[in-house]
Amino acid sequence: MNERYDGRPFLKLVDSYVLSLIGELDPDTALSLEQLTPKLNETYGLSGATWQEVVRSQLQLPPEVAGQVVAGWAAEPGAPDPVAWSQFVADQMIG
């Protein structure tokens, strides 16, 4: 695992959340997260939530954040690296 996530496993979920919003989450990771969803629900005391809903609930993100992320990505000039961009945005979400 990347040292970015050492001691911060939830950060990987946040990075993936941002990537999913901008349509850049790779299919293997998406499948893994779908399979992990029941465990995430159990861990965070939720029932029937998607992994994206788990992230939103744990970060207490207002509904408009998703649209803001998508708009921010669309407003980027050129073609920034989606992983680096998602990490930057995730770091802002976590604070």
XYZ file of C-alpha atoms in Angstrom:
95
model
C 0.000 0.000 0.000
C 1.112 3.529 -0.740
C 2.710 5.330 2.224
C 0.113 8.081 1.745
C -2.299 5.719 3.434
C -0.078 4.497 6.280
C -2.213 4.810 9.403
C -4.950 6.477 7.337
C -6.869 3.722 5.513
C -10.015 5.850 5.230
C -8.078 8.299 3.070
C -7.952 5.657 0.307
C -11.758 5.632 0.352
C -11.877 9.408 0.086
C -9.429 9.404 -2.830
C -11.551 6.745 -4.529
C -14.712 8.743 -3.837
C -13.281 11.766 -5.638
C -12.073 9.616 -8.529
C -15.539 8.071 -8.822
C -17.167 11.511 -8.940
C -14.989 12.599 -11.853
C -15.368 9.294 -13.688
C -11.761 8.220 -13.211
C -12.066 5.339 -10.729
C -10.580 2.220 -12.273
C -12.956 -0.740 -12.650
C -10.923 -3.067 -10.400
C -10.992 -0.608 -7.520
C -14.695 0.038 -8.086
C -15.395 -3.691 -7.881
C -13.272 -4.064 -4.745
C -15.125 -1.214 -3.069
C -18.495 -2.702 -3.987
C -17.401 -5.971 -2.400
C -16.139 -4.119 0.691
C -19.408 -2.216 1.152
C -21.053 -4.644 3.623
C -17.961 -4.499 5.861
C -17.923 -0.695 5.655
C -21.576 -0.600 6.698
C -20.793 -2.851 9.649
C -17.688 -0.876 10.638
C -19.443 2.485 10.556
C -22.773 1.350 11.964
C -24.732 1.877 8.782
C -27.189 -0.319 6.946
C -27.594 -0.559 3.204
C -25.338 2.389 2.398
C -23.150 2.393 -0.691
C -19.442 2.862 -0.109
C -19.846 6.416 -1.447
C -22.586 7.091 1.105
C -20.297 5.764 3.836
C -17.618 8.267 2.822
C -20.126 11.133 2.683
C -21.605 10.253 6.071
C -18.245 9.893 7.799
C -16.995 13.211 6.441
C -20.403 14.825 6.964
C -20.299 16.175 3.423
C -23.263 18.251 2.317
C -25.021 17.035 -0.841
C -23.681 19.877 -2.970
C -20.069 18.752 -2.545
C -20.399 16.132 -5.285
C -21.463 18.755 -7.819
C -18.705 21.089 -6.669
C -16.090 18.380 -7.187
C -17.392 17.589 -10.669
C -17.474 21.296 -11.562
C -13.956 21.765 -10.209
C -12.659 18.912 -12.352
C -14.441 20.246 -15.438
C -12.933 23.691 -14.851
C -9.346 22.401 -14.790
C -7.351 23.633 -17.772
C -5.618 20.983 -19.836
C -5.650 17.419 -18.637
C -4.402 17.224 -15.053
C -3.440 13.874 -13.566
C -6.717 12.580 -12.094
C -5.007 10.730 -9.232
C -2.972 13.746 -8.125
C -6.027 15.988 -8.465
C -8.221 13.594 -6.492
C -5.623 13.403 -3.730
C -5.498 17.183 -3.532
C -9.303 17.374 -3.271
C -9.457 14.499 -0.761
C -6.906 16.268 1.426
C -9.144 19.338 1.394
C -12.172 17.245 2.385
C -10.393 15.652 5.305
C -8.815 18.899 6.407
